[in-house]
Short mmCIF file of N, CA and C in Angstrom, two decimals:
data_model
loop_
_atom_site.label_atom_id
_atom_site.label_comp_id
_atom_site.label_asym_id
_atom_site.label_seq_id
_atom_site.Cartn_x
_atom_site.Cartn_y
_atom_site.Cartn_z
N UNK A 1074 113.80 154.25 132.89
CA UNK A 1074 113.13 155.49 133.37
C UNK A 1074 111.60 155.22 132.57
N UNK A 1075 111.13 155.36 133.20
CA UNK A 1075 109.61 155.03 133.55
C UNK A 1075 108.75 156.17 132.41
N UNK A 1076 107.21 156.23 132.36
CA UNK A 1076 106.63 157.00 131.97
C UNK A 1076 105.54 157.57 133.02
N UNK A 1077 105.40 158.56 133.44
CA UNK A 1077 104.46 158.52 134.27
C UNK A 1077 103.13 159.39 134.43
N UNK A 1078 102.05 159.32 134.29
CA UNK A 1078 101.34 160.60 134.33
C UNK A 1078 100.49 161.03 135.20
N UNK A 1079 100.49 162.67 135.41
CA UNK A 1079 100.20 163.46 136.46
C UNK A 1079 99.05 163.79 136.12
N UNK A 1080 98.32 164.04 136.46
CA UNK A 1080 96.47 164.29 136.83
C UNK A 1080 96.04 164.82 138.11
N UNK A 1081 96.25 166.29 137.24
CA UNK A 1081 96.21 167.86 138.60
C UNK A 1081 95.37 168.63 137.97
N UNK A 1082 94.28 169.22 138.57
CA UNK A 1082 94.43 170.22 137.51
C UNK A 1082 94.12 171.18 138.28
N UNK A 1083 95.94 171.74 139.25
CA UNK A 1083 96.92 172.96 140.07
C UNK A 1083 97.39 172.55 138.86
N UNK A 1084 97.64 173.86 137.89
CA UNK A 1084 99.02 173.74 137.62
C UNK A 1084 100.17 174.39 138.61
N UNK A 1085 99.87 174.58 139.91
CA UNK A 1085 101.58 174.93 140.22
C UNK A 1085 101.72 172.98 141.19
N UNK A 1086 100.21 172.84 141.32
CA UNK A 1086 100.77 171.08 141.91
C UNK A 1086 101.60 170.15 140.98
N UNK A 1087 100.55 170.42 139.07
CA UNK A 1087 101.23 169.63 138.40
C UNK A 1087 102.33 170.08 137.59
N UNK A 1088 102.93 171.15 138.20
CA UNK A 1088 104.61 171.50 137.64
C UNK A 1088 105.34 171.22 139.01
N UNK A 1089 105.11 171.08 139.81
CA UNK A 1089 106.36 170.80 141.52
C UNK A 1089 105.36 169.08 141.57
N UNK A 1090 104.54 168.57 141.37
CA UNK A 1090 105.20 167.09 141.52
C UNK A 1090 105.53 166.54 139.41
N UNK A 1091 105.07 167.48 138.12
CA UNK A 1091 106.57 167.22 137.06
C UNK A 1091 108.25 167.61 137.14
N UNK A 1092 108.01 168.27 138.40
CA UNK A 1092 109.40 167.90 138.51
C UNK A 1092 111.09 167.37 139.64
N UNK A 1093 109.38 166.52 140.28
CA UNK A 1093 110.04 165.58 140.98
C UNK A 1093 110.51 164.36 140.70
N UNK A 1094 109.34 164.53 139.20
CA UNK A 1094 109.66 163.00 138.08
C UNK A 1094 110.51 162.87 137.51
N UNK A 1095 110.24 164.57 136.99
CA UNK A 1095 112.02 164.23 135.76
C UNK A 1095 113.02 164.20 136.47
N UNK A 1096 112.88 164.80 138.28
CA UNK A 1096 114.12 164.26 138.56
C UNK A 1096 114.70 163.45 139.03
N UNK A 1097 114.08 162.38 138.84
CA UNK A 1097 114.07 160.97 138.90
C UNK A 1097 115.09 159.36 137.93
N UNK A 1098 114.74 160.82 136.71
CA UNK A 1098 114.54 160.76 135.25
C UNK A 1098 113.62 160.31 134.67
N UNK A 1099 112.71 160.24 135.29
CA UNK A 1099 111.15 159.55 135.02
C UNK A 1099 110.29 160.76 133.68
N UNK A 1100 109.94 160.57 132.65
CA UNK A 1100 109.12 161.01 131.76
C UNK A 1100 107.92 161.50 132.46
N UNK A 1101 107.05 162.82 132.67
CA UNK A 1101 106.16 163.24 132.82
C UNK A 1101 105.15 163.72 131.61
N UNK A 1102 104.41 162.84 131.73
CA UNK A 1102 102.93 163.56 130.72
C UNK A 1102 101.79 163.87 131.65
N UNK A 1103 100.44 164.80 132.04
CA UNK A 1103 100.14 165.32 132.28
C UNK A 1103 99.30 164.97 131.02
N UNK A 1104 97.89 166.05 132.54
CA UNK A 1104 96.47 165.93 132.14
C UNK A 1104 96.03 166.53 133.42
N UNK A 1105 94.52 167.76 132.63
CA UNK A 1105 94.17 168.62 133.62
C UNK A 1105 93.20 168.09 134.21
N UNK A 1106 92.29 167.17 134.17
CA UNK A 1106 91.26 166.58 134.91
C UNK A 1106 91.08 165.17 134.12
N UNK A 1107 90.11 164.53 135.74
CA UNK A 1107 90.05 163.08 135.77
C UNK A 1107 89.51 162.36 134.06
N UNK A 1108 88.23 163.48 132.92
CA UNK A 1108 88.65 162.53 132.02
C UNK A 1108 88.89 162.82 130.86
N UNK A 1109 90.11 163.84 131.53
CA UNK A 1109 91.72 164.14 130.23
C UNK A 1109 92.81 162.89 131.32
N UNK A 1110 92.06 162.62 132.25
CA UNK A 1110 93.24 161.60 132.56
C UNK A 1110 93.34 160.14 131.57
N UNK A 1111 91.75 159.67 132.18
CA UNK A 1111 91.18 158.34 131.69
C UNK A 1111 91.73 158.52 130.62
N UNK A 1112 91.63 159.32 129.88
CA UNK A 1112 91.87 159.47 127.83
C UNK A 1112 93.02 159.63 127.60
N UNK A 1113 93.88 160.12 128.40
CA UNK A 1113 95.54 159.88 128.00
C UNK A 1113 96.05 158.34 128.60
N UNK A 1114 95.94 157.56 129.88
CA UNK A 1114 96.37 156.35 130.28
C UNK A 1114 95.89 155.73 129.17
N UNK A 1115 94.72 155.46 127.78
CA UNK A 1115 93.28 155.02 127.13
C UNK A 1115 94.67 154.76 126.67
N UNK A 1116 95.39 155.83 125.64
CA UNK A 1116 96.25 157.03 124.97
C UNK A 1116 97.57 156.30 124.72
N UNK A 1117 98.31 156.62 125.93
CA UNK A 1117 100.07 156.71 126.10
C UNK A 1117 100.54 155.36 126.93
N UNK A 1118 98.82 154.60 127.87
CA UNK A 1118 99.43 153.99 128.37
C UNK A 1118 100.62 154.16 129.10
N UNK A 1119 101.04 154.97 130.17
CA UNK A 1119 101.84 155.59 130.83
C UNK A 1119 102.17 154.28 132.08
N UNK A 1120 103.52 153.80 132.62
CA UNK A 1120 103.88 153.32 133.63
C UNK A 1120 102.62 153.13 134.68
N UNK A 1121 102.32 153.90 135.51
CA UNK A 1121 102.08 154.42 136.61
C UNK A 1121 101.29 155.62 136.70
N UNK A 1122 100.21 156.24 137.23
CA UNK A 1122 99.38 157.51 137.09
C UNK A 1122 99.34 158.17 138.19
N UNK A 1123 99.92 159.55 138.36
CA UNK A 1123 99.55 160.54 140.23
C UNK A 1123 98.57 161.39 139.66
N UNK A 1124 97.49 160.64 139.99
CA UNK A 1124 96.05 161.04 140.07
C UNK A 1124 95.53 161.36 141.57
N UNK A 1125 95.28 162.94 140.99
CA UNK A 1125 94.63 163.84 141.58
C UNK A 1125 93.02 163.78 142.02
N UNK A 1126 92.44 163.68 143.69
CA UNK A 1126 91.01 164.00 144.43
C UNK A 1126 90.01 164.94 143.23
N UNK A 1127 89.96 166.11 143.59
CA UNK A 1127 88.77 166.35 143.83
C UNK A 1127 89.29 167.96 142.25
N UNK A 1128 88.78 167.14 141.19
CA UNK A 1128 89.23 168.07 140.08
C UNK A 1128 87.56 167.80 139.30
N UNK A 1129 87.48 168.91 138.32
CA UNK A 1129 86.06 169.57 138.07
C UNK A 1129 85.91 168.13 136.18
N UNK A 1130 84.66 167.78 136.15
CA UNK A 1130 84.40 166.81 135.07
C UNK A 1130 84.73 165.29 136.03
N UNK A 1131 85.79 164.65 135.94
CA UNK A 1131 86.02 163.46 136.41
C UNK A 1131 86.42 163.84 138.43
N UNK A 1132 85.58 163.30 139.54
CA UNK A 1132 86.23 163.19 140.17
C UNK A 1132 87.78 162.18 139.54
N UNK A 1133 88.40 162.34 140.44
CA UNK A 1133 90.17 160.84 140.86
C UNK A 1133 89.48 159.80 141.87
N UNK A 1134 88.32 159.85 142.15
CA UNK A 1134 88.82 158.42 142.32
C UNK A 1134 87.23 158.10 141.35
N UNK A 1135 86.90 158.20 141.00
CA UNK A 1135 86.19 158.19 139.04
C UNK A 1135 86.82 157.29 137.63
N UNK A 1136 87.90 158.59 137.64
CA UNK A 1136 89.01 157.94 136.68
C UNK A 1136 89.35 157.18 137.14
N UNK A 1137 90.13 156.89 138.50
CA UNK A 1137 90.42 155.86 139.59
C UNK A 1137 89.59 154.42 139.50
N UNK A 1138 88.53 154.04 139.19
CA UNK A 1138 87.03 153.32 138.94
C UNK A 1138 87.82 152.77 137.50
N UNK A 1139 87.77 154.22 137.01
CA UNK A 1139 87.46 153.48 135.17
C UNK A 1139 88.91 152.76 135.17
N UNK A 1140 89.53 153.37 135.06
CA UNK A 1140 91.24 152.99 134.39
C UNK A 1140 91.40 151.86 135.79
N UNK A 1141 90.73 151.58 136.92
CA UNK A 1141 91.08 150.04 136.65
C UNK A 1141 89.93 148.74 136.96
N UNK A 1142 89.26 149.54 135.95
CA UNK A 1142 88.39 148.55 135.15
C UNK A 1142 88.59 148.38 134.16
N UNK A 1143 89.13 149.03 133.41
CA UNK A 1143 89.14 149.08 131.92
C UNK A 1143 90.27 148.16 131.85
N UNK A 1144 90.22 146.76 130.69
CA UNK A 1144 91.33 145.79 130.61
C UNK A 1144 92.19 146.29 129.77
N UNK A 1145 92.48 147.12 129.26
CA UNK A 1145 93.24 148.00 128.73
C UNK A 1145 94.35 148.56 129.47
N UNK A 1146 93.05 149.93 130.36
CA UNK A 1146 94.86 149.83 131.15
C UNK A 1146 94.96 148.88 133.18
N UNK A 1147 93.45 148.69 133.26
CA UNK A 1147 94.07 147.83 134.99
C UNK A 1147 95.48 147.36 135.46
N UNK A 1148 96.34 147.54 134.49
CA UNK A 1148 97.79 146.88 135.09
C UNK A 1148 98.20 148.37 135.35
N UNK A 1149 97.65 149.50 134.87
CA UNK A 1149 98.66 151.10 135.53
C UNK A 1149 98.04 150.42 137.00
N UNK A 1150 99.34 150.85 137.89
CA UNK A 1150 98.94 151.49 139.03
C UNK A 1150 98.85 152.61 139.55
N UNK A 1151 97.64 153.42 139.58
CA UNK A 1151 97.57 154.90 140.60
C UNK A 1151 97.77 155.12 141.48
N UNK A 1152 98.03 155.79 142.02
CA UNK A 1152 98.67 156.68 142.75
C UNK A 1152 97.47 157.92 143.31
N UNK A 1153 97.04 157.73 144.53
CA UNK A 1153 96.01 158.96 144.44
C UNK A 1153 96.90 160.15 145.41
N UNK A 1154 97.00 161.40 144.76
CA UNK A 1154 97.61 161.86 144.91
C UNK A 1154 97.38 163.57 146.10
N UNK A 1155 95.83 163.81 147.20
CA UNK A 1155 95.04 164.26 147.09
C UNK A 1155 95.51 165.23 148.86
N UNK A 1156 94.21 166.35 148.69
CA UNK A 1156 94.39 167.39 149.78
C UNK A 1156 93.72 166.47 150.70
N UNK A 1157 92.67 165.12 149.90
CA UNK A 1157 92.23 164.71 151.08
C UNK A 1157 92.19 164.02 152.23
N UNK A 1158 92.76 164.39 153.34
CA UNK A 1158 93.51 163.01 153.83
C UNK A 1158 92.33 162.47 155.33
N UNK A 1159 91.56 161.88 155.44
CA UNK A 1159 90.39 160.94 156.33
C UNK A 1159 90.87 159.95 156.12
N UNK A 1160 90.89 158.91 156.48
CA UNK A 1160 90.86 157.72 156.55
C UNK A 1160 89.72 157.18 155.83
N UNK A 1161 89.15 156.77 155.86
CA UNK A 1161 87.55 156.87 155.14
C UNK A 1161 87.66 157.19 153.32
N UNK A 1162 88.59 158.61 153.10
CA UNK A 1162 89.21 158.96 151.98
C UNK A 1162 89.79 158.19 151.53
N UNK A 1163 90.61 157.66 152.21
CA UNK A 1163 91.72 156.51 151.75
C UNK A 1163 91.52 155.64 150.84
N UNK A 1164 90.61 154.78 152.71
CA UNK A 1164 89.93 153.33 152.20
C UNK A 1164 88.70 153.40 150.74
N UNK A 1165 88.03 154.80 150.53
CA UNK A 1165 87.65 153.95 149.41
C UNK A 1165 87.53 155.05 148.55
N UNK A 1166 89.82 155.15 148.37
CA UNK A 1166 90.52 155.63 146.95
C UNK A 1166 91.09 154.60 146.83
N UNK A 1167 91.63 153.44 147.56
CA UNK A 1167 91.91 151.69 147.59
C UNK A 1167 91.04 150.94 146.68
N UNK A 1168 89.52 151.54 147.53
CA UNK A 1168 88.33 150.61 147.20
C UNK A 1168 88.22 150.73 145.47
N UNK A 1169 88.87 151.51 145.42
CA UNK A 1169 89.05 151.91 143.32
C UNK A 1169 89.11 151.91 142.83
N UNK A 1170 90.74 151.07 143.52
CA UNK A 1170 91.43 150.17 142.41
C UNK A 1170 92.97 151.17 142.80
N UNK A 1171 93.26 151.80 143.75
CA UNK A 1171 94.49 152.64 143.59
C UNK A 1171 95.31 151.42 144.47
N UNK A 1172 96.88 152.15 143.63
CA UNK A 1172 97.62 151.36 144.67
C UNK A 1172 97.89 152.10 145.82
N UNK A 1173 98.52 152.83 146.35
CA UNK A 1173 98.26 154.18 147.23
C UNK A 1173 97.87 155.22 147.29
N UNK A 1174 98.50 155.99 148.37
CA UNK A 1174 97.83 156.59 148.94
C UNK A 1174 98.91 158.40 148.89
N UNK A 1175 98.41 159.07 148.38
CA UNK A 1175 99.87 159.88 149.37
C UNK A 1175 98.76 161.34 148.93
N UNK A 1176 99.24 161.97 150.70
CA UNK A 1176 98.38 163.77 150.80
C UNK A 1176 98.81 164.09 150.73
N UNK A 1177 99.11 165.36 150.41
CA UNK A 1177 99.42 166.28 149.49
C UNK A 1177 99.37 167.89 151.65
N UNK A 1178 100.03 168.75 151.28
CA UNK A 1178 101.59 169.27 150.82
C UNK A 1178 102.18 167.64 150.59
N UNK A 1179 102.85 167.45 149.29
CA UNK A 1179 103.69 166.08 148.92
C UNK A 1179 105.57 166.13 149.59
N UNK A 1180 105.32 165.01 150.69
CA UNK A 1180 106.79 165.19 150.84
C UNK A 1180 107.21 164.57 149.76
N UNK A 1181 108.08 164.99 149.09
CA UNK A 1181 109.37 164.13 148.01
C UNK A 1181 109.62 163.17 148.63
N UNK A 1182 110.35 163.06 149.45
CA UNK A 1182 110.65 161.91 150.13
C UNK A 1182 109.64 160.44 150.44
N UNK A 1183 108.32 160.92 151.16
CA UNK A 1183 107.00 159.82 150.48
C UNK A 1183 106.79 159.90 149.15
N UNK A 1184 107.01 160.68 148.15
CA UNK A 1184 106.57 160.92 146.71
C UNK A 1184 107.33 160.11 145.86
N UNK A 1185 109.41 159.70 145.99
CA UNK A 1185 109.69 158.91 146.24
C UNK A 1185 110.18 157.46 146.44
N UNK A 1186 109.95 157.42 147.65
CA UNK A 1186 109.65 155.94 148.27
C UNK A 1186 108.43 155.26 147.10
N UNK A 1187 107.20 155.83 147.50
CA UNK A 1187 106.10 155.63 146.66
C UNK A 1187 106.42 154.89 145.03
N UNK A 1188 106.73 155.46 144.38
CA UNK A 1188 107.26 155.63 142.71
C UNK A 1188 108.24 154.41 142.39
N UNK A 1189 109.26 154.04 143.97
CA UNK A 1189 109.59 153.10 143.63
C UNK A 1189 109.76 151.93 144.31
N UNK A 1190 108.13 151.74 145.15
CA UNK A 1190 107.88 150.79 145.34
C UNK A 1190 107.20 149.98 144.32
N UNK A 1191 106.03 150.82 143.49
CA UNK A 1191 105.14 150.31 142.18
C UNK A 1191 106.41 150.17 141.38
N UNK A 1192 107.22 150.77 140.34
CA UNK A 1192 107.16 150.71 139.49
C UNK A 1192 108.91 149.93 139.92
N UNK A 1193 108.15 148.68 138.04
CA UNK A 1193 109.20 148.21 137.84
C UNK A 1193 110.58 147.97 138.43
N UNK A 1194 111.52 147.83 138.86
CA UNK A 1194 113.21 148.32 138.51
C UNK A 1194 114.12 148.25 137.02
#
């Protein structure tokens, strides 16, 4: 069982993603914005982070860059989960350190496949 941090400012999105993660048998941790996500990543050291992009305080691109540059958290894979579906957004997100990019509305099969690829067996 992995510990997965879900960072999203939408309560309904948090709940939907949390259901998928828990259905797979993983533990879901949550944070409501990018700054809280960075803090939770440092404190909790999750196995993987699912990060929204459009959020107050610190957006997902900024939070991903912070996490991927910090020696204490750079080993944690970040998956951007966002409505931003342009190729330039995806390229930019991956350049910030994200390991994968999933667009909303989330297709459960796509998220499950991404988690299986990034989490240790």
